[in-house]
XYZ file of C-alpha atoms in Angstrom:
635
model
C 68.516 64.135 31.903
C 65.844 62.415 33.951
C 66.029 58.980 35.528
C 62.879 57.431 37.018
C 62.627 54.901 39.835
C 59.192 53.301 40.051
C 57.446 53.037 43.409
C 54.601 50.960 41.979
C 53.826 47.449 43.097
C 53.522 46.138 46.639
C 52.752 48.644 49.404
C 51.272 48.015 52.833
C 48.159 49.595 54.293
C 46.094 49.712 57.442
C 43.169 51.523 58.930
C 44.564 54.619 60.635
C 43.472 53.554 64.141
C 44.626 49.929 63.713
C 48.052 48.366 64.161
C 47.920 45.457 61.693
C 49.325 46.067 58.214
C 48.052 44.333 55.079
C 49.563 43.992 51.633
C 48.167 46.353 49.009
C 48.946 47.416 45.443
C 49.800 50.701 43.731
C 48.258 51.790 41.432
C 45.195 50.701 43.357
C 42.666 51.687 45.967
C 41.458 50.595 49.402
C 38.384 48.923 47.974
C 40.334 46.711 45.549
C 42.862 45.786 48.229
C 40.083 44.764 50.624
C 38.363 42.701 47.901
C 41.670 41.011 47.069
C 42.167 40.106 50.730
C 38.627 38.741 51.048
C 37.729 41.413 53.629
C 34.719 42.612 51.636
C 32.580 41.112 48.895
C 32.256 42.054 45.222
C 30.264 45.323 45.210
C 28.727 44.545 41.832
C 26.930 41.378 42.956
C 23.327 41.732 44.062
C 23.165 44.670 46.557
C 26.699 44.400 47.965
C 27.294 48.007 46.947
C 25.645 49.037 50.223
C 28.391 47.290 52.223
C 30.930 49.682 50.718
C 29.199 52.762 52.146
C 30.581 52.047 55.627
C 34.125 52.458 54.280
C 33.483 56.160 53.619
C 33.888 57.102 57.288
C 37.274 55.419 57.662
C 40.808 56.816 57.381
C 43.741 54.874 55.955
C 47.534 54.811 55.838
C 49.584 53.433 52.924
C 53.303 52.732 53.398
C 56.182 51.979 51.055
C 59.739 51.206 52.134
C 62.424 51.610 49.488
C 66.201 51.662 49.294
C 68.083 54.631 47.908
C 71.721 54.854 46.883
C 73.686 57.832 48.246
C 75.634 57.868 44.981
C 72.449 58.968 43.179
C 71.926 61.753 45.697
C 75.327 63.187 44.921
C 75.129 62.635 41.181
C 71.744 64.236 40.501
C 70.831 67.895 40.901
C 67.158 67.337 41.706
C 65.336 64.445 43.348
C 61.559 64.589 43.325
C 58.780 62.364 44.574
C 55.939 62.261 42.022
C 52.415 60.923 42.480
C 50.445 60.689 39.236
C 47.103 60.444 41.026
C 46.035 60.549 44.693
C 42.371 60.060 45.576
C 41.833 62.491 47.327
C 42.553 64.198 50.705
C 45.909 63.052 52.096
C 49.087 64.026 53.936
C 52.441 62.823 52.602
C 55.363 61.862 54.869
C 58.891 60.725 54.013
C 61.069 59.458 56.859
C 58.678 61.085 59.316
C 58.889 64.519 57.677
C 55.647 66.053 56.412
C 55.980 66.897 52.712
C 52.554 68.439 52.214
C 48.812 67.988 51.750
C 46.982 66.989 48.584
C 43.334 67.603 47.681
C 42.755 66.969 43.971
C 42.323 63.519 42.447
C 42.784 64.791 38.904
C 46.331 66.153 38.966
C 49.853 64.886 39.686
C 51.714 66.060 42.794
C 55.461 66.611 43.012
C 57.662 67.062 46.101
C 61.333 68.033 46.376
C 62.977 65.364 48.535
C 66.699 65.863 47.791
C 67.402 66.921 51.392
C 65.071 64.314 52.914
C 65.755 61.068 51.091
C 68.620 59.153 52.706
C 71.098 56.426 51.924
C 69.632 52.984 52.515
C 66.093 52.404 53.761
C 63.429 55.109 53.384
C 59.840 55.040 54.626
C 57.121 56.781 52.603
C 53.621 57.116 54.082
C 50.382 58.518 52.666
C 47.707 59.267 55.281
C 44.213 59.390 53.746
C 41.403 61.369 55.354
C 37.767 60.331 55.003
C 36.579 62.137 51.882
C 32.935 62.087 52.963
C 33.614 63.405 56.477
C 35.871 66.126 55.058
C 33.380 67.435 52.508
C 30.505 67.253 54.997
C 32.510 69.443 57.371
C 33.297 71.875 54.539
C 29.643 72.022 53.563
C 28.479 72.629 57.132
C 30.880 75.536 57.659
C 30.346 77.104 54.225
C 28.444 80.415 54.084
C 27.126 79.411 50.649
C 24.267 77.016 49.903
C 24.898 75.097 46.694
C 22.457 73.205 44.479
C 23.462 69.702 43.454
C 22.255 66.263 42.439
C 23.269 63.264 44.506
C 25.689 63.880 47.419
C 25.287 67.453 48.721
C 28.955 67.817 49.676
C 30.488 66.708 46.370
C 30.922 70.237 44.869
C 33.592 70.897 47.529
C 35.931 68.104 46.397
C 37.953 67.815 43.198
C 37.141 64.176 42.778
C 35.249 62.199 40.127
C 31.697 63.312 40.826
C 30.128 60.007 39.809
C 31.832 58.372 42.819
C 28.841 59.421 44.915
C 26.399 57.694 42.584
C 24.611 58.725 39.379
C 21.518 57.544 37.557
C 23.588 54.761 35.984
C 26.210 54.089 38.659
C 26.646 52.978 42.281
C 27.959 54.974 45.200
C 31.504 53.702 45.724
C 33.826 56.404 47.053
C 37.213 55.192 45.859
C 40.246 56.034 48.068
C 43.886 55.413 47.279
C 46.891 55.902 45.026
C 44.878 55.294 41.873
C 47.717 56.153 39.495
C 51.439 55.465 39.699
C 54.214 56.903 41.866
C 57.926 57.298 41.158
C 61.135 59.118 42.024
C 62.377 61.584 39.411
C 66.154 62.165 39.412
C 67.341 65.011 37.181
C 70.904 65.876 36.196
C 71.778 69.326 34.790
C 68.431 70.203 33.176
C 65.090 68.808 32.028
C 62.720 69.471 29.122
C 59.190 70.054 30.424
C 55.754 70.575 28.873
C 56.675 70.107 25.190
C 53.976 71.278 22.774
C 53.323 70.773 19.075
C 50.425 72.275 17.168
C 49.414 73.261 13.655
C 49.183 77.004 13.146
C 47.833 76.823 9.591
C 47.723 74.678 6.457
C 47.827 76.274 3.035
C 49.001 75.331 -0.460
C 50.030 71.848 0.697
C 52.238 73.278 3.422
C 51.782 73.026 7.174
C 53.144 75.645 9.533
C 53.666 73.998 12.911
C 54.715 75.478 16.230
C 56.958 73.657 18.711
C 57.633 74.898 22.240
C 58.888 73.628 25.593
C 60.068 74.815 28.985
C 63.565 74.107 30.318
C 64.108 73.541 34.013
C 67.847 73.980 34.542
C 70.060 73.331 37.558
C 73.334 74.583 36.103
C 74.301 77.922 34.564
C 74.861 77.131 30.913
C 73.933 78.328 27.430
C 71.540 75.663 26.173
C 70.325 74.991 22.672
C 67.591 72.664 21.479
C 67.457 70.519 18.377
C 63.945 69.792 17.131
C 63.208 67.068 14.590
C 59.868 65.993 13.104
C 59.771 62.383 11.900
C 57.189 60.138 10.237
C 57.878 56.482 9.423
C 61.605 57.042 10.074
C 61.728 59.874 7.513
C 62.745 63.316 8.759
C 60.361 66.064 7.676
C 62.376 68.849 9.251
C 65.141 69.600 11.724
C 65.928 72.879 13.427
C 68.258 74.152 16.137
C 67.176 77.011 18.399
C 68.569 78.810 21.433
C 66.980 78.489 24.845
C 65.857 81.933 25.965
C 64.394 82.688 29.389
C 64.154 78.952 30.062
C 61.924 78.399 27.017
C 62.088 77.383 23.401
C 59.528 78.280 20.759
C 59.831 78.084 17.001
C 57.799 77.599 13.825
C 58.662 74.975 11.214
C 57.378 74.412 7.694
C 56.346 70.895 6.648
C 56.088 70.364 2.890
C 53.406 67.944 1.644
C 52.183 67.184 5.176
C 50.293 64.011 5.975
C 47.154 65.300 7.678
C 45.240 63.738 10.574
C 41.542 63.164 9.876
C 38.636 61.608 11.800
C 37.600 58.000 11.222
C 36.105 57.388 7.744
C 37.121 60.881 6.563
C 40.807 60.138 6.040
C 43.864 58.580 7.638
C 45.489 59.259 11.027
C 49.235 59.691 10.453
C 51.128 60.567 13.622
C 54.483 62.329 13.661
C 57.259 61.746 16.177
C 58.470 65.050 17.598
C 61.938 64.795 19.143
C 63.465 67.581 21.222
C 67.087 67.333 22.328
C 68.578 69.744 24.852
C 72.242 70.408 24.099
C 75.346 72.155 25.381
C 77.568 72.156 22.351
C 77.057 68.640 21.000
C 76.448 66.991 24.369
C 72.861 65.788 24.887
C 71.630 66.968 28.282
C 68.048 65.740 27.937
C 65.722 64.350 25.289
C 61.948 64.142 25.019
C 59.953 62.445 22.264
C 56.203 62.363 21.774
C 53.656 61.833 19.009
C 51.172 64.266 17.536
C 49.289 64.939 14.337
C 49.057 67.762 11.844
C 45.515 69.060 11.693
C 43.481 72.215 12.234
C 40.113 72.352 13.985
C 37.507 75.076 13.823
C 34.036 75.337 15.349
C 31.903 76.956 12.640
C 29.201 79.166 14.141
C 27.446 81.145 11.447
C 23.976 82.699 11.360
C 21.423 80.977 9.136
C 17.628 80.798 8.728
C 17.277 78.469 11.750
C 19.611 80.331 14.101
C 23.329 79.544 14.253
C 25.374 76.575 13.039
C 27.527 74.365 15.267
C 29.841 72.449 12.931
C 33.266 70.930 13.501
C 35.657 71.622 10.638
C 38.837 69.531 10.401
C 41.503 70.710 7.934
C 38.862 72.852 6.246
C 36.407 69.950 5.812
C 33.052 70.058 7.606
C 32.521 66.872 9.601
C 29.198 65.492 10.837
C 29.986 64.143 14.304
C 28.688 60.592 14.813
C 29.301 59.158 18.211
C 28.472 58.760 21.821
C 29.146 59.923 25.379
C 31.874 58.243 27.429
C 31.741 57.686 31.186
C 34.466 56.113 33.376
C 34.586 52.409 32.512
C 34.706 51.237 36.132
C 33.883 52.521 39.611
C 37.202 51.020 40.708
C 39.422 52.740 38.184
C 42.771 50.932 38.733
C 41.178 47.790 37.275
C 41.337 49.310 33.795
C 44.278 48.454 31.536
C 45.749 49.881 28.365
C 44.271 46.897 26.537
C 40.805 47.752 27.863
C 41.009 51.276 26.472
C 42.227 50.143 23.067
C 39.409 47.597 22.880
C 36.772 50.228 23.695
C 38.086 52.623 21.057
C 38.363 49.841 18.477
C 34.701 49.002 19.100
C 33.792 52.674 18.589
C 35.756 52.816 15.344
C 34.251 49.575 14.033
C 30.759 50.971 14.751
C 31.566 53.902 12.399
C 31.817 56.474 15.172
C 34.092 59.483 14.826
C 33.588 61.286 18.159
C 33.408 60.525 21.884
C 32.428 63.114 24.459
C 34.230 62.633 27.790
C 31.484 63.584 30.219
C 32.221 66.105 32.966
C 31.278 64.003 35.983
C 34.023 61.437 35.489
C 37.790 61.754 35.026
C 40.375 63.089 32.624
C 41.094 59.756 31.038
C 44.150 57.526 31.024
C 46.830 58.362 28.410
C 45.992 55.098 26.640
C 42.484 56.373 25.913
C 43.761 59.434 24.037
C 46.540 57.468 22.315
C 43.944 55.035 20.986
C 41.722 57.890 19.792
C 44.721 59.499 18.044
C 45.521 56.236 16.259
C 41.952 55.341 15.265
C 40.565 58.731 14.313
C 38.083 59.245 17.137
C 37.598 62.939 17.870
C 37.316 63.796 21.578
C 35.005 66.411 23.051
C 36.708 66.952 26.415
C 34.655 68.271 29.324
C 36.326 69.718 32.377
C 35.197 67.833 35.473
C 32.221 69.820 36.739
C 28.740 68.297 36.489
C 25.155 68.896 37.598
C 25.967 71.128 40.567
C 26.845 74.626 41.675
C 30.484 75.016 42.725
C 32.011 77.329 45.383
C 34.162 79.447 43.065
C 33.516 82.676 44.952
C 36.233 81.410 47.287
C 39.843 82.116 46.340
C 41.002 78.644 47.421
C 38.589 76.992 44.985
C 39.552 79.331 42.147
C 43.173 78.381 42.771
C 42.306 74.662 42.662
C 40.374 75.117 39.414
C 43.161 77.084 37.730
C 45.896 74.639 38.782
C 43.799 71.694 37.605
C 43.074 73.273 34.226
C 46.734 74.137 33.655
C 48.006 70.665 34.487
C 45.300 68.913 32.481
C 45.845 71.034 29.375
C 49.625 70.684 29.558
C 49.286 66.905 29.761
C 46.698 66.468 26.974
C 47.213 69.239 24.427
C 49.463 67.234 22.065
C 46.654 64.805 21.204
C 45.208 65.639 17.764
C 42.064 63.689 18.639
C 40.951 66.319 21.166
C 38.935 68.871 19.200
C 37.157 70.823 21.964
C 37.584 71.881 25.577
C 34.201 72.242 27.313
C 33.708 73.915 30.695
C 31.160 71.613 32.339
C 28.195 69.287 32.020
C 24.723 70.877 32.291
C 25.557 73.504 34.905
C 24.684 76.530 32.777
C 21.470 74.787 31.755
C 20.921 74.306 35.489
C 21.430 78.012 36.210
C 18.767 78.865 33.626
C 16.189 76.112 34.006
C 16.575 74.308 37.345
C 18.034 76.631 39.958
C 16.710 80.027 38.779
C 20.124 81.706 38.893
C 20.053 83.336 35.473
C 23.685 83.962 34.554
C 25.488 84.259 37.921
C 28.989 85.600 38.444
C 29.964 82.673 40.659
C 28.519 79.226 41.573
C 30.930 77.759 39.012
C 30.316 80.347 36.299
C 33.485 82.257 37.184
C 35.432 79.084 36.378
C 33.609 78.422 33.099
C 33.611 82.016 31.804
C 36.782 83.508 33.297
C 39.351 80.956 34.452
C 39.014 78.177 31.855
C 38.854 80.297 28.663
C 41.928 82.259 29.758
C 43.943 79.148 30.597
C 42.909 77.465 27.334
C 43.820 80.525 25.265
C 47.206 80.813 26.957
C 48.262 77.167 26.943
C 46.442 75.748 23.913
C 45.516 78.020 20.980
C 45.065 74.961 18.738
C 41.423 74.147 19.563
C 38.216 75.952 20.592
C 36.741 76.313 24.082
C 33.010 75.996 24.754
C 31.448 77.159 28.037
C 29.187 74.201 28.804
C 27.182 71.327 27.407
C 24.469 72.149 26.533
C 25.116 75.810 25.753
C 23.964 78.416 23.266
C 21.426 81.211 23.160
C 19.304 82.709 25.903
C 18.184 79.184 26.756
C 21.378 77.098 27.041
C 19.458 74.052 25.790
C 18.104 75.806 22.721
C 17.235 74.052 19.444
C 18.408 77.034 17.393
C 22.079 77.361 18.382
C 24.875 75.665 20.264
C 24.672 72.053 21.425
C 21.593 70.421 22.903
C 20.657 67.666 25.364
C 17.366 66.043 24.289
C 15.891 64.444 27.417
C 12.183 64.977 26.843
C 12.342 61.528 25.293
C 12.811 58.841 27.949
C 13.419 61.017 31.027
C 10.243 63.016 30.357
C 8.275 59.820 29.638
C 7.999 60.888 25.957
C 8.428 58.159 23.331
C 11.184 58.227 20.724
C 9.072 59.394 17.755
C 9.490 62.838 19.340
C 13.092 62.875 18.059
C 11.795 63.516 14.537
C 10.380 66.893 15.635
C 13.660 68.121 17.161
C 15.735 70.633 15.169
C 18.734 70.902 17.479
C 21.953 72.073 15.836
C 24.186 69.497 17.570
C 22.772 66.758 19.800
C 25.444 66.132 22.426
C 23.137 63.994 24.608
C 20.012 61.927 23.965
C 19.343 58.376 24.997
C 17.118 55.396 25.661
C 17.695 52.652 28.221
C 17.975 48.889 27.841
C 19.002 45.891 29.885
C 22.575 44.555 29.681
C 23.436 41.224 28.063
C 21.683 38.194 29.565
C 25.008 36.749 30.772
C 25.640 40.026 32.569
C 22.231 39.886 34.260
C 23.090 36.385 35.497
C 26.409 37.699 36.868
C 24.833 40.131 39.349
C 21.708 38.216 40.345
C 20.828 35.016 42.134
C 17.860 32.953 40.854
C 15.371 34.566 43.240
C 16.301 38.043 41.917
C 15.342 37.325 38.305
C 12.070 39.184 38.032
C 11.614 42.577 36.404
C 10.879 44.547 39.583
C 12.862 42.586 42.186
C 14.866 44.738 44.650
C 18.163 43.601 43.106
C 16.954 44.347 39.571
C 15.801 47.806 40.624
C 19.102 48.472 42.448
C 20.910 47.724 39.168
C 18.948 50.440 37.372
C 19.850 53.651 39.169
C 17.345 55.896 37.421
C 14.222 56.633 39.430
C 11.466 54.556 37.786
C 13.959 53.299 35.226
C 12.585 49.768 35.132
C 9.058 51.152 34.904
C 10.052 53.170 31.841
C 11.535 50.080 30.216
C 8.185 48.333 30.691
C 6.088 51.277 29.521
C 7.987 51.858 26.256
C 8.280 48.135 25.549
C 4.547 47.601 25.921
C 3.902 50.617 23.676
C 5.946 49.163 20.800
C 6.351 45.428 21.292
C 3.869 44.128 23.861
C 4.622 42.555 27.232
C 7.463 39.991 27.332
C 6.813 36.380 28.286
C 9.783 36.188 30.726
C 12.845 38.080 31.975
C 15.124 36.811 29.213
C 12.659 38.095 26.602
C 12.463 41.382 28.498
C 16.255 41.737 28.242
C 16.289 41.115 24.491
C 13.260 43.267 23.658
C 14.570 46.194 25.723
C 17.708 46.179 23.574
C 15.639 46.035 20.377
C 13.575 49.020 21.562
C 16.718 50.994 22.471
C 18.268 50.330 19.078
C 15.162 51.526 17.251
C 15.049 54.678 19.383
C 18.675 55.646 18.730
C 18.365 54.737 15.057
C 15.283 56.971 14.748
C 17.103 59.938 16.252
C 20.335 59.514 14.296
C 18.523 59.029 10.988
C 16.449 62.165 11.544
C 19.364 64.384 12.505
C 21.635 63.010 9.780
C 18.926 63.856 7.253
C 19.359 67.514 8.326
C 23.109 67.597 7.644
C 24.556 70.291 8.373
C 21.527 72.069 9.877
C 22.170 69.504 12.571
C 25.893 68.706 12.623
C 26.312 65.984 15.210
C 24.634 63.219 17.206
C 26.311 61.905 20.351
C 23.919 59.551 22.080
C 24.042 58.705 25.775
C 26.008 56.486 26.472
C 28.732 54.164 25.153
C 29.797 52.170 28.203
C 29.015 51.256 31.812
C 30.985 51.508 35.051
C 29.350 48.387 36.567
C 26.799 45.751 35.488
C 23.545 47.695 35.183
C 20.457 48.495 33.112
C 21.336 51.835 31.532
C 21.554 53.871 28.339
C 24.789 52.167 27.218
C 25.323 50.271 23.963
C 28.148 48.210 25.504
C 27.599 46.733 28.934
C 30.190 46.599 31.714
C 31.814 43.457 30.300
C 32.023 45.026 26.794
C 29.198 42.775 25.652
C 27.424 44.353 22.703
C 23.812 45.388 22.914
C 21.653 45.346 19.786
C 22.114 49.111 19.321
C 25.838 48.980 18.622
C 25.345 45.903 16.428
C 23.086 47.778 13.989
C 24.833 51.117 14.534
C 27.505 50.198 12.001
C 24.773 50.582 9.378
C 23.026 53.766 10.504
C 26.342 55.513 11.173
C 28.076 54.470 7.962
C 29.464 57.214 5.715
C 26.691 57.012 3.141
C 23.325 55.855 4.412
C 20.031 55.662 2.553
C 17.031 56.515 4.741
């Protein structure tokens, strides 16, 4: 049985070469703590982002003092210190003893502290290195030259790649304990990594597989009782023996309630309860929710090439949705309520799929819970984007494998996730940008060797796809696989070009607009409110982004009379562009089997491709999207 003691809340922090401590918060980051203390200004106002660049060279120490009862030390068999997210390079100390180094923002870290924690006061310290200085040093000593966009050293760090800036986001290199921390006290044994998936559905029966690992600290013959419950009604109960520290069994569910995407069917979720027993004594218990559904990626030859169709419970589904980026550059700001509001807005706009883009993060549990509940399918990228990665080195292969294992183990019970995808645009880059062909390394060893093997081993319930886009000799082909259509907008081509595109699944295409007028007022002062002012340009991170807005607006609508008109008309133009593309590709159902436009949301107040701005204010596109993404739509 596990008992948890939270270490969240008030910590203290200082610059590593300073003596004065300040009050900080966990979960949190240095940047938010400094803003809270008034030490630095809001990075989203005017051009304050630049002031945050100087923080990249600094090193920091975070400290937490906590009391511990010696009675707990004697009563429990294992005492662990767990960090759910550390961003990024740090050394951990407890009572002056070095516990270890960490170097991956995306995964939890666990340390055995039973022999180190003491009765009474304990002092925990996390010493953060400068991420930028560390990766620059790694880059300079590397025998390999890597291609990249943005910061040249970012391929060497397992950190959200957008932190170093993107064509819709600022450069703010977050540092800190961005997710929670706690002590885990375990008595006797613990259930770990429970898993529930649907093996098959036939003749109104579902065959489901339940498994888990048992970490035991006593020599004992354990059994496990598994029960599957929906709305307080038991749909099956089974008792199995623990063998080689594992349980695995198949159960039959009669007349199962199946999970379907939004507007296709309902989203019933089952409670899966696993109890670890010795005789009739409960040693540990874990409960979680999941859904009964099968997913298949249908790839069949036809007269145009090869299909790319998601099939849920045997029903072909046209994917209607959008790409998701992290919803803030300072991630600890986001709450469970924020995530539920975003997903509700997606559902209400008749979407059924979000693609979590590979330059961000593996999202908060609340994101996936909301998608499970509201029927939003998730295309889940692994976090590699627009760069070559140093996977010819054993240390990087090890990082990639550990990350994939921990991510899959933490997310695989969510029925909303329908695809694992290796990366964003890197295989397209090999072919079309960097002239690599199909290399063995530079990231390709991860995408074609490590990730498919880990997915097959830990999660047989859903398909794996190498990259986005991917398919055919040209990874961005119109005839097979998924496609990113960026001739329009990025190539200065107008949106009528969408109607000539015969891609099989459009996983990216987009058209920019300004954010809501209130949002523009929030990041500008009166003297900034002209179309090409320095502040306005700094809040459109695409090269010549504002110029494109002008060019396409003039081509369709004429020149606006003032900035407020420019804001409104840019949103009208964006909406017409996305509508044109979606209508065309929906008319080809299932020759084309999905449209995911770029992008749903913003990470700061900015002119971008989003249909919701940073403050969740709706642009015109998402307002009319409810119509052109409805189930039946007359064109």
